[in-house]
Amino acid sequence: MKKILVIPLGALLVSTFFLSRPQAQEPAPIVHAADDGLALTPPMGWYPWNVFGEEPQNERLIKEIVDALVASGMRDAGYAYVGPDEGICFSRGADGRLTPNLERYPSGLRALGDYIHARGLKYALYTDAGTRTCSTAMPGTKDHELEDMRSFAEWRSDYIKIDWCNAEGLDIVRTYTTLHDAQHAAGRPVVHSLCSWGEGFPWLWAARIGHMWRTTADICAPGRADWARAMRMVFANERLSAHAGPGHWNDPDMMIVGMPGLSDAQNRSLFSLWCMMASPLIAGNDLRSMTMAAVETLTNLEAIGIDQDPLGLQGRILWTDGNIGIWGGKRLFDGSQAVLVFNQGRYPADARIDWQDIGIDPKAACYVRNLWTRQTQGPLTGGLSVGVAPDDVAFLHISASDVFPLPPIITADSYRVSLRAENRAPRILTGAVTVTNRGSAELPVWTVRAGLPAWLSVKVVKNGRSQTFVNTITTAGLKKGFYHALVRADNVEPVSGLPMSSLYYVLDLEVVRDVSRK
Ligand code: GLA
């Protein structure tokens, strides 16, 4: 078979070609999105569109999906962002604010967020930058940016996907910048997910104002997984590897892993490609009825560890060998690297990987871990040969050591503490949030950010891989009413010293009657 080297200048040429295309804009104010400490690794979660489209989305469905996320082990594998897409609001009130669609969401949109947060998950919502959303079911944010971002913050959304339908005549950079500024003004940390399907070349400018941007059209029509179409998304996204990094990711769309019509090999391959490209891992299948094989694919922690690597490099095709593509360029936080061998042909095929072709000294002895068979070979010098079945992959972790550390994957039992103070006499109330690192490095104790209200103190207690945030409330002198505090905490990945995505949760306190001072 003929080996064809893929020139890694691809992304550079694409950028140069596209650079002249976006319209002139003022520089975006505020921070590079990465500076806000959000999405320092690719967001993980679930979104409804691929399987459901608009119509069946409602409170019951989303709650069932949330429960399945937890029960299937996906939450504990790092999937966090979950929520509805189209159809949460059909109209605006006289004050211009969005009116929640109570027929579909009878408990209201804040209550849905509370349900999600109480189960250790983050609340994702959807809107559109134009006059209406893509299905035209919902009003878009045009001319209501601040009001809408305030509503999303009041509903406690942690992630907002903003579509680009019905946006004729709008300047894309200015519009998404206005939305970013409105999100900041609304005062709640939120992952800004731009969805213009590559229109306006967001990879060239959106890192300043967003955390992820769609690079391609929809991966499938609702309910109809399409392997060939998904592969087009992969190769369009692959060219953009130079533009991804911590806090700013190329998004080739929700995954179709586990949807009817895909083989186990195709599920494995698609998942590996997403991990290799440091793509947001947003599942798009029906979590209530997936096969065990799909669960095992979606929760393979060693593969997820490649996606969630703190260096945040997006892998790319290094060379092709017949129908086989060899993907690399994904150095990992401990100095090891990931290599993916993907067979797009109709027959089983072998590929040879020589160390020098992936930047390793040919004399070096390396260990190779296959992330799907979970077998380790080595020490090997010079390189290795692998056989790969059609539509399948060999997903390899190559290291000088036979220990393959997993980067931190942080999960929580809850992102909301809710307490009630009922007595007139002062009391001490406590509530806890426990976060667990599913990765292998020992994390330092989380540092809680300053700025908590006087009635709240937070102490972090470490217990092996878990750390408990003990929240202590002193009710003395509090007036009747509702109080809340956003507790944020920071940490670093101990091997690389890189910052980790900021952890935060909400503490809600209801004071039923005025409390005396003593
Ligand atoms: C667009 C997006 C999809 C989905 C729908 C909702 O097509 O690309 O992911 O959000 O809108 O209408």
Coordinates of N, CA and C in Angstrom, one line a residue, residues 16 19 69 79 129 146 268 389 426 429 458 473:
T16 N -5.5 31.0 6.0 CA -5.0 32.1 5.2 C -6.1 32.4 4.1
L19 N -9.0 34.0 5.9 CA -8.8 35.2 6.7 C -9.4 36.5 6.1
L69 N -28.8 9.2 32.3 CA -27.4 9.6 32.3 C -26.7 9.2 33.6
Y79 N -19.9 13.0 31.7 CA -20.9 13.7 31.0 C -21.7 14.6 31.9
A129 N -29.6 33.3 17.5 CA -29.2 34.7 17.5 C -30.1 35.6 16.6
L146 N -29.8 41.0 26.0 CA -29.6 41.1 27.5 C -30.8 40.5 28.3
R268 N -17.6 2.8 17.9 CA -16.2 2.9 18.5 C -15.4 3.9 17.7
A389 N -10.1 -3.9 11.4 CA -11.3 -4.3 10.6 C -11.9 -3.1 9.9
P426 N -31.0 31.9 66.1 CA -30.0 31.6 65.2 C -29.6 30.1 65.2
L429 N -26.5 25.8 60.0 CA -27.0 24.8 59.0 C -25.8 24.3 58.2
V458 N -17.2 27.9 53.6 CA -17.0 26.7 53.0 C -15.7 26.1 53.3
I473 N -23.7 27.5 57.3 CA -24.5 28.8 57.3 C -24.8 29.2 58.7

